Amino acid sequence: MTDTHTPATLTHGAYEISTDPARVDRDRVHHWLSTDAYWALGRPRDKQDQAIDGSLNFAAYHRETGEIAAYARIVTDRATFAYLCDVYVDRPARGTGLGTALVTAVRNHLEPYGLRRILLATDDAHGLYEKVGFEPLRNADKWMVVGQQ
């Protein structure tokens, strides 16, 4: 599901956040996720490429070097639902507010769609997502899943 809209770009300090899927450094994103992200350890490259191709992608780049510094993707129907996943900030860029800026850019980009909900799952970044308006799932007993890990 590629975004049919013109890619959006905004800035945060030394970084530029873009929705242009052609700019995503797939090698770097795969390396980050498959070696350093607890939820994607060992993810095969072909699966990562499929995930990128089927998603709305956000990435932050150093404005001077153009090097990718953070990544996130959204799985959505652009009408009622979105799932935020694979949010990763490169270690040297952590602590700069880039993660919050990236997730804020995602939220703001999705706002015009009027989605009923945006979900995510995290083991350790609740504070980051709360800054952007996420909250614990109410009535979690109503939700079900196939493939728990």
Short mmCIF file of N, CA and C in Angstrom, two decimals:
data_model
loop_
_atom_site.label_atom_id
_atom_site.label_comp_id
_atom_site.label_asym_id
_atom_site.label_seq_id
_atom_site.Cartn_x
_atom_site.Cartn_y
_atom_site.Cartn_z
N MET A 1 0.85 -1.16 0.00
CA MET A 1 0.00 0.00 0.00
C MET A 1 0.89 1.22 0.00
N THR A 2 1.19 1.75 -1.11
CA THR A 2 1.99 2.96 -1.17
C THR A 2 1.09 4.17 -1.05
N ASP A 3 1.62 5.22 -0.49
CA ASP A 3 0.85 6.44 -0.30
C ASP A 3 0.70 7.13 -1.65
N THR A 4 -0.52 7.46 -2.01
CA THR A 4 -0.77 8.08 -3.30
C THR A 4 -0.61 9.59 -3.24
N HIS A 5 -0.37 10.12 -2.06
CA HIS A 5 -0.19 11.56 -1.91
C HIS A 5 1.26 11.95 -2.17
N THR A 6 1.47 13.21 -2.48
CA THR A 6 2.82 13.73 -2.64
C THR A 6 3.56 13.53 -1.33
N PRO A 7 4.80 13.01 -1.37
CA PRO A 7 5.53 12.81 -0.14
C PRO A 7 5.64 14.11 0.67
N ALA A 8 5.43 13.99 1.97
CA ALA A 8 5.51 15.13 2.87
C ALA A 8 6.90 15.18 3.49
N THR A 9 7.35 16.40 3.78
CA THR A 9 8.64 16.60 4.42
C THR A 9 8.49 17.68 5.47
N LEU A 10 9.08 17.46 6.64
CA LEU A 10 9.14 18.49 7.67
C LEU A 10 10.48 18.37 8.37
N THR A 11 10.84 19.37 9.16
CA THR A 11 12.14 19.36 9.81
C THR A 11 12.01 19.29 11.32
N HIS A 12 13.04 18.74 11.95
CA HIS A 12 13.19 18.70 13.40
C HIS A 12 14.68 18.84 13.69
N GLY A 13 15.09 20.02 14.11
CA GLY A 13 16.50 20.24 14.40
C GLY A 13 17.36 19.94 13.19
N ALA A 14 18.31 19.04 13.37
CA ALA A 14 19.24 18.69 12.29
C ALA A 14 18.65 17.64 11.34
N TYR A 15 17.36 17.30 11.51
CA TYR A 15 16.77 16.21 10.75
C TYR A 15 15.60 16.68 9.89
N GLU A 16 15.39 15.92 8.82
CA GLU A 16 14.26 16.11 7.92
C GLU A 16 13.46 14.81 7.94
N ILE A 17 12.16 14.91 8.15
CA ILE A 17 11.30 13.73 8.18
C ILE A 17 10.52 13.68 6.87
N SER A 18 10.56 12.54 6.20
CA SER A 18 9.95 12.40 4.87
C SER A 18 9.11 11.14 4.79
N THR A 19 8.07 11.20 3.96
CA THR A 19 7.25 10.03 3.67
C THR A 19 7.57 9.44 2.29
N ASP A 20 8.66 9.88 1.70
CA ASP A 20 9.03 9.40 0.37
C ASP A 20 9.62 7.99 0.47
N PRO A 21 8.89 6.98 -0.01
CA PRO A 21 9.39 5.61 0.12
C PRO A 21 10.67 5.36 -0.68
N ALA A 22 10.91 6.13 -1.71
CA ALA A 22 12.12 5.95 -2.52
C ALA A 22 13.38 6.33 -1.77
N ARG A 23 13.25 7.14 -0.72
CA ARG A 23 14.42 7.58 0.04
C ARG A 23 14.83 6.59 1.12
N VAL A 24 13.98 5.64 1.48
CA VAL A 24 14.27 4.74 2.58
C VAL A 24 15.51 3.90 2.27
N ASP A 25 16.47 3.93 3.17
CA ASP A 25 17.67 3.11 3.06
C ASP A 25 17.31 1.72 3.59
N ARG A 26 16.87 0.87 2.68
CA ARG A 26 16.38 -0.45 3.06
C ARG A 26 17.44 -1.31 3.74
N ASP A 27 18.67 -1.21 3.31
CA ASP A 27 19.75 -1.97 3.94
C ASP A 27 19.90 -1.57 5.41
N ARG A 28 19.92 -0.29 5.65
CA ARG A 28 20.11 0.22 7.01
C ARG A 28 18.91 -0.14 7.89
N VAL A 29 17.70 0.06 7.38
CA VAL A 29 16.50 -0.27 8.15
C VAL A 29 16.49 -1.76 8.49
N HIS A 30 16.79 -2.60 7.52
CA HIS A 30 16.82 -4.04 7.79
C HIS A 30 17.86 -4.37 8.84
N HIS A 31 19.04 -3.78 8.74
CA HIS A 31 20.09 -4.03 9.73
C HIS A 31 19.63 -3.63 11.12
N TRP A 32 19.09 -2.41 11.25
CA TRP A 32 18.61 -1.95 12.56
C TRP A 32 17.62 -2.94 13.15
N LEU A 33 16.58 -3.24 12.38
CA LEU A 33 15.48 -4.03 12.91
C LEU A 33 15.89 -5.48 13.17
N SER A 34 16.61 -6.07 12.26
CA SER A 34 16.92 -7.50 12.39
C SER A 34 18.02 -7.78 13.40
N THR A 35 18.79 -6.76 13.79
CA THR A 35 19.88 -6.99 14.74
C THR A 35 19.71 -6.27 16.07
N ASP A 36 18.83 -5.25 16.14
CA ASP A 36 18.78 -4.42 17.36
C ASP A 36 17.38 -4.15 17.88
N ALA A 37 16.35 -4.56 17.20
CA ALA A 37 14.97 -4.29 17.63
C ALA A 37 14.36 -5.60 18.15
N TYR A 38 14.03 -5.62 19.44
CA TYR A 38 13.57 -6.87 20.06
C TYR A 38 12.40 -7.51 19.32
N TRP A 39 11.56 -6.72 18.67
CA TRP A 39 10.37 -7.27 18.01
C TRP A 39 10.66 -7.82 16.61
N ALA A 40 11.85 -7.55 16.07
CA ALA A 40 12.13 -7.96 14.69
C ALA A 40 13.47 -8.68 14.54
N LEU A 41 14.05 -9.13 15.64
CA LEU A 41 15.35 -9.81 15.57
C LEU A 41 15.29 -10.97 14.60
N GLY A 42 16.24 -11.01 13.70
CA GLY A 42 16.31 -12.10 12.73
C GLY A 42 15.34 -12.00 11.57
N ARG A 43 14.61 -10.90 11.48
CA ARG A 43 13.65 -10.77 10.36
C ARG A 43 14.40 -10.86 9.04
N PRO A 44 13.97 -11.73 8.14
CA PRO A 44 14.65 -11.85 6.84
C PRO A 44 14.48 -10.58 6.00
N ARG A 45 15.46 -10.31 5.17
CA ARG A 45 15.45 -9.12 4.34
C ARG A 45 14.24 -9.10 3.41
N ASP A 46 13.87 -10.23 2.83
CA ASP A 46 12.72 -10.23 1.92
C ASP A 46 11.44 -9.87 2.65
N LYS A 47 11.29 -10.30 3.90
CA LYS A 47 10.11 -9.93 4.69
C LYS A 47 10.13 -8.43 4.99
N GLN A 48 11.31 -7.89 5.29
CA GLN A 48 11.40 -6.46 5.57
C GLN A 48 11.04 -5.66 4.32
N ASP A 49 11.52 -6.08 3.17
CA ASP A 49 11.18 -5.38 1.93
C ASP A 49 9.68 -5.45 1.65
N GLN A 50 9.06 -6.60 1.90
CA GLN A 50 7.61 -6.72 1.73
C GLN A 50 6.89 -5.76 2.67
N ALA A 51 7.37 -5.67 3.91
CA ALA A 51 6.74 -4.77 4.89
C ALA A 51 6.85 -3.32 4.45
N ILE A 52 8.00 -2.93 3.96
CA ILE A 52 8.19 -1.56 3.47
C ILE A 52 7.26 -1.30 2.29
N ASP A 53 7.22 -2.23 1.35
CA ASP A 53 6.40 -2.05 0.15
C ASP A 53 4.91 -1.99 0.46
N GLY A 54 4.47 -2.64 1.52
CA GLY A 54 3.06 -2.67 1.86
C GLY A 54 2.63 -1.64 2.88
N SER A 55 3.50 -0.69 3.17
CA SER A 55 3.23 0.26 4.24
C SER A 55 3.43 1.70 3.81
N LEU A 56 2.93 2.60 4.64
CA LEU A 56 3.22 4.03 4.54
C LEU A 56 4.46 4.24 5.40
N ASN A 57 5.54 4.70 4.79
CA ASN A 57 6.84 4.79 5.45
C ASN A 57 7.19 6.21 5.84
N PHE A 58 7.81 6.35 7.00
CA PHE A 58 8.32 7.62 7.50
C PHE A 58 9.79 7.41 7.85
N ALA A 59 10.63 8.33 7.47
CA ALA A 59 12.04 8.24 7.84
C ALA A 59 12.58 9.63 8.10
N ALA A 60 13.53 9.69 9.02
CA ALA A 60 14.20 10.94 9.33
C ALA A 60 15.63 10.85 8.81
N TYR A 61 16.08 11.94 8.21
CA TYR A 61 17.40 11.99 7.60
C TYR A 61 18.17 13.19 8.15
N HIS A 62 19.49 13.01 8.31
CA HIS A 62 20.34 14.15 8.66
C HIS A 62 20.26 15.14 7.51
N ARG A 63 19.95 16.39 7.81
CA ARG A 63 19.79 17.37 6.74
C ARG A 63 21.10 17.65 6.02
N GLU A 64 22.24 17.53 6.69
CA GLU A 64 23.52 17.80 6.04
C GLU A 64 24.04 16.62 5.24
N THR A 65 23.93 15.41 5.80
CA THR A 65 24.51 14.23 5.15
C THR A 65 23.51 13.42 4.34
N GLY A 66 22.23 13.57 4.64
CA GLY A 66 21.20 12.77 3.98
C GLY A 66 21.08 11.37 4.52
N GLU A 67 21.89 11.02 5.52
CA GLU A 67 21.88 9.68 6.10
C GLU A 67 20.63 9.46 6.95
N ILE A 68 20.04 8.28 6.81
CA ILE A 68 18.84 7.95 7.58
C ILE A 68 19.19 7.84 9.06
N ALA A 69 18.32 8.38 9.92
CA ALA A 69 18.56 8.38 11.36
C ALA A 69 17.42 7.74 12.15
N ALA A 70 16.26 7.58 11.53
CA ALA A 70 15.11 6.98 12.21
C ALA A 70 14.11 6.50 11.17
N TYR A 71 13.26 5.57 11.60
CA TYR A 71 12.30 4.97 10.68
C TYR A 71 11.04 4.56 11.44
N ALA A 72 9.91 4.62 10.77
CA ALA A 72 8.65 4.09 11.28
C ALA A 72 7.77 3.76 10.08
N ARG A 73 6.87 2.82 10.29
CA ARG A 73 5.93 2.52 9.21
C ARG A 73 4.54 2.34 9.77
N ILE A 74 3.57 2.57 8.88
CA ILE A 74 2.15 2.48 9.21
C ILE A 74 1.49 1.49 8.26
N VAL A 75 0.72 0.58 8.82
CA VAL A 75 -0.15 -0.29 8.05
C VAL A 75 -1.56 0.27 8.25
N THR A 76 -2.22 0.66 7.16
CA THR A 76 -3.51 1.33 7.29
C THR A 76 -4.39 1.14 6.07
N ASP A 77 -5.69 1.27 6.28
CA ASP A 77 -6.64 1.30 5.17
C ASP A 77 -6.98 2.75 4.79
N ARG A 78 -6.43 3.70 5.52
CA ARG A 78 -6.64 5.14 5.32
C ARG A 78 -8.11 5.56 5.48
N ALA A 79 -8.88 4.74 6.18
CA ALA A 79 -10.29 5.06 6.39
C ALA A 79 -10.71 4.89 7.85
N THR A 80 -10.32 3.78 8.45
CA THR A 80 -10.79 3.50 9.81
C THR A 80 -9.69 3.10 10.79
N PHE A 81 -8.56 2.60 10.31
CA PHE A 81 -7.61 1.95 11.20
C PHE A 81 -6.18 2.13 10.72
N ALA A 82 -5.25 2.20 11.69
CA ALA A 82 -3.82 2.19 11.38
C ALA A 82 -3.07 1.49 12.50
N TYR A 83 -1.98 0.85 12.12
CA TYR A 83 -1.10 0.19 13.07
C TYR A 83 0.29 0.78 12.88
N LEU A 84 0.82 1.39 13.92
CA LEU A 84 2.16 1.97 13.90
C LEU A 84 3.15 0.89 14.33
N CYS A 85 4.17 0.69 13.53
CA CYS A 85 5.13 -0.37 13.87
C CYS A 85 6.53 -0.03 13.36
N ASP A 86 7.48 -0.84 13.79
CA ASP A 86 8.87 -0.73 13.38
C ASP A 86 9.46 0.67 13.61
N VAL A 87 9.07 1.29 14.71
CA VAL A 87 9.64 2.60 15.06
C VAL A 87 11.04 2.36 15.61
N TYR A 88 12.03 2.98 14.97
CA TYR A 88 13.41 2.79 15.39
C TYR A 88 14.18 4.09 15.19
N VAL A 89 14.93 4.47 16.21
CA VAL A 89 15.82 5.64 16.13
C VAL A 89 17.24 5.13 16.30
N ASP A 90 18.12 5.49 15.36
CA ASP A 90 19.51 5.08 15.42
C ASP A 90 20.12 5.55 16.75
N ARG A 91 20.95 4.73 17.33
CA ARG A 91 21.50 5.02 18.66
C ARG A 91 22.11 6.42 18.79
N PRO A 92 22.92 6.89 17.84
CA PRO A 92 23.50 8.24 18.00
C PRO A 92 22.46 9.36 18.00
N ALA A 93 21.28 9.11 17.45
CA ALA A 93 20.23 10.15 17.38
C ALA A 93 19.27 10.09 18.57
N ARG A 94 19.40 9.09 19.41
CA ARG A 94 18.51 8.97 20.56
C ARG A 94 18.78 10.10 21.55
N GLY A 95 17.71 10.52 22.22
CA GLY A 95 17.84 11.59 23.20
C GLY A 95 17.74 12.98 22.61
N THR A 96 17.50 13.07 21.31
CA THR A 96 17.40 14.37 20.64
C THR A 96 15.97 14.82 20.44
N GLY A 97 15.01 13.98 20.82
CA GLY A 97 13.61 14.27 20.57
C GLY A 97 13.15 13.80 19.20
N LEU A 98 14.04 13.15 18.47
CA LEU A 98 13.71 12.70 17.12
C LEU A 98 12.60 11.65 17.12
N GLY A 99 12.61 10.73 18.08
CA GLY A 99 11.55 9.72 18.14
C GLY A 99 10.19 10.35 18.33
N THR A 100 10.11 11.32 19.25
CA THR A 100 8.85 12.03 19.47
C THR A 100 8.43 12.79 18.22
N ALA A 101 9.39 13.44 17.58
CA ALA A 101 9.08 14.19 16.35
C ALA A 101 8.60 13.25 15.24
N LEU A 102 9.22 12.09 15.12
CA LEU A 102 8.82 11.14 14.08
C LEU A 102 7.39 10.63 14.32
N VAL A 103 7.09 10.25 15.56
CA VAL A 103 5.75 9.74 15.87
C VAL A 103 4.71 10.85 15.76
N THR A 104 5.09 12.08 16.11
CA THR A 104 4.19 13.22 15.93
C THR A 104 3.90 13.43 14.45
N ALA A 105 4.92 13.31 13.61
CA ALA A 105 4.73 13.45 12.16
C ALA A 105 3.78 12.38 11.64
N VAL A 106 3.92 11.16 12.15
CA VAL A 106 3.01 10.07 11.76
C VAL A 106 1.58 10.44 12.15
N ARG A 107 1.40 10.81 13.42
CA ARG A 107 0.05 11.15 13.90
C ARG A 107 -0.55 12.29 13.08
N ASN A 108 0.21 13.33 12.84
CA ASN A 108 -0.29 14.48 12.09
C ASN A 108 -0.61 14.13 10.64
N HIS A 109 0.19 13.26 10.04
CA HIS A 109 -0.05 12.83 8.67
C HIS A 109 -1.36 12.03 8.55
N LEU A 110 -1.64 11.23 9.58
CA LEU A 110 -2.84 10.39 9.56
C LEU A 110 -4.11 11.15 9.94
N GLU A 111 -3.98 12.27 10.62
CA GLU A 111 -5.14 12.99 11.13
C GLU A 111 -6.21 13.29 10.08
N PRO A 112 -5.85 13.75 8.88
CA PRO A 112 -6.88 14.07 7.89
C PRO A 112 -7.73 12.86 7.44
N TYR A 113 -7.25 11.66 7.66
CA TYR A 113 -8.00 10.47 7.27
C TYR A 113 -9.19 10.22 8.20
N GLY A 114 -9.19 10.81 9.40
CA GLY A 114 -10.28 10.61 10.34
C GLY A 114 -10.38 9.17 10.83
N LEU A 115 -9.23 8.54 11.07
CA LEU A 115 -9.21 7.14 11.51
C LEU A 115 -9.87 6.98 12.87
N ARG A 116 -10.53 5.86 13.05
CA ARG A 116 -11.16 5.57 14.33
C ARG A 116 -10.11 5.28 15.41
N ARG A 117 -9.04 4.57 15.02
CA ARG A 117 -7.98 4.29 15.99
C ARG A 117 -6.66 4.02 15.29
N ILE A 118 -5.61 4.31 16.04
CA ILE A 118 -4.24 3.97 15.65
C ILE A 118 -3.69 3.14 16.80
N LEU A 119 -3.25 1.95 16.51
CA LEU A 119 -2.70 1.06 17.53
C LEU A 119 -1.20 0.92 17.38
N LEU A 120 -0.57 0.52 18.47
CA LEU A 120 0.83 0.14 18.45
C LEU A 120 1.07 -0.79 19.62
N ALA A 121 2.19 -1.46 19.61
CA ALA A 121 2.59 -2.31 20.72
C ALA A 121 4.02 -1.94 21.09
N THR A 122 4.29 -1.85 22.40
CA THR A 122 5.64 -1.54 22.85
C THR A 122 5.90 -2.20 24.20
N ASP A 123 7.13 -2.63 24.40
CA ASP A 123 7.55 -3.15 25.70
C ASP A 123 8.17 -2.06 26.56
N ASP A 124 8.74 -1.04 25.93
CA ASP A 124 9.60 -0.14 26.69
C ASP A 124 9.52 1.35 26.35
N ALA A 125 8.62 1.77 25.50
CA ALA A 125 8.60 3.18 25.09
C ALA A 125 7.27 3.86 25.37
N HIS A 126 6.60 3.45 26.42
CA HIS A 126 5.29 4.02 26.74
C HIS A 126 5.35 5.54 26.90
N GLY A 127 6.37 6.04 27.56
CA GLY A 127 6.50 7.48 27.78
C GLY A 127 6.58 8.26 26.50
N LEU A 128 7.32 7.76 25.53
CA LEU A 128 7.42 8.43 24.23
C LEU A 128 6.05 8.55 23.58
N TYR A 129 5.32 7.45 23.54
CA TYR A 129 4.03 7.45 22.86
C TYR A 129 2.97 8.24 23.61
N GLU A 130 3.05 8.27 24.93
CA GLU A 130 2.11 9.08 25.71
C GLU A 130 2.27 10.57 25.40
N LYS A 131 3.49 11.02 25.12
CA LYS A 131 3.74 12.43 24.75
C LYS A 131 2.95 12.82 23.51
N VAL A 132 2.67 11.86 22.66
CA VAL A 132 2.02 12.11 21.38
C VAL A 132 0.52 11.81 21.43
N GLY A 133 0.03 11.35 22.58
CA GLY A 133 -1.40 11.14 22.74
C GLY A 133 -1.85 9.69 22.85
N PHE A 134 -0.93 8.74 22.73
CA PHE A 134 -1.31 7.34 22.90
C PHE A 134 -1.56 7.06 24.37
N GLU A 135 -2.43 6.11 24.63
CA GLU A 135 -2.74 5.70 26.00
C GLU A 135 -2.95 4.20 26.03
N PRO A 136 -2.88 3.61 27.23
CA PRO A 136 -3.12 2.15 27.30
C PRO A 136 -4.49 1.80 26.73
N LEU A 137 -4.57 0.63 26.15
CA LEU A 137 -5.80 0.14 25.54
C LEU A 137 -6.87 -0.09 26.61
N ARG A 138 -8.00 0.58 26.46
CA ARG A 138 -9.14 0.33 27.35
C ARG A 138 -9.83 -0.94 26.89
N ASN A 139 -10.40 -1.65 27.82
CA ASN A 139 -11.15 -2.88 27.49
C ASN A 139 -10.30 -3.85 26.67
N ALA A 140 -9.08 -4.05 27.12
CA ALA A 140 -8.18 -4.96 26.40
C ALA A 140 -8.76 -6.36 26.27
N ASP A 141 -9.68 -6.71 27.17
CA ASP A 141 -10.28 -8.04 27.12
C ASP A 141 -11.19 -8.23 25.90
N LYS A 142 -11.50 -7.16 25.18
CA LYS A 142 -12.31 -7.27 23.96
C LYS A 142 -11.46 -7.62 22.74
N TRP A 143 -10.14 -7.41 22.83
CA TRP A 143 -9.25 -7.60 21.71
C TRP A 143 -8.71 -9.02 21.68
N MET A 144 -8.50 -9.53 20.49
CA MET A 144 -7.94 -10.86 20.33
C MET A 144 -6.86 -10.80 19.26
N VAL A 145 -6.03 -11.82 19.24
CA VAL A 145 -4.91 -11.83 18.31
C VAL A 145 -4.62 -13.27 17.89
N VAL A 146 -4.09 -13.43 16.69
CA VAL A 146 -3.53 -14.69 16.22
C VAL A 146 -2.03 -14.47 16.15
N GLY A 147 -1.24 -15.38 16.67
CA GLY A 147 0.21 -15.27 16.57
C GLY A 147 0.85 -14.46 17.68
N GLN A 148 0.49 -14.70 18.91
CA GLN A 148 1.09 -13.98 20.03
C GLN A 148 2.55 -14.32 20.20
N GLN A 149 3.32 -13.31 20.53
CA GLN A 149 4.76 -13.53 20.82
C GLN A 149 5.15 -12.73 22.00
#
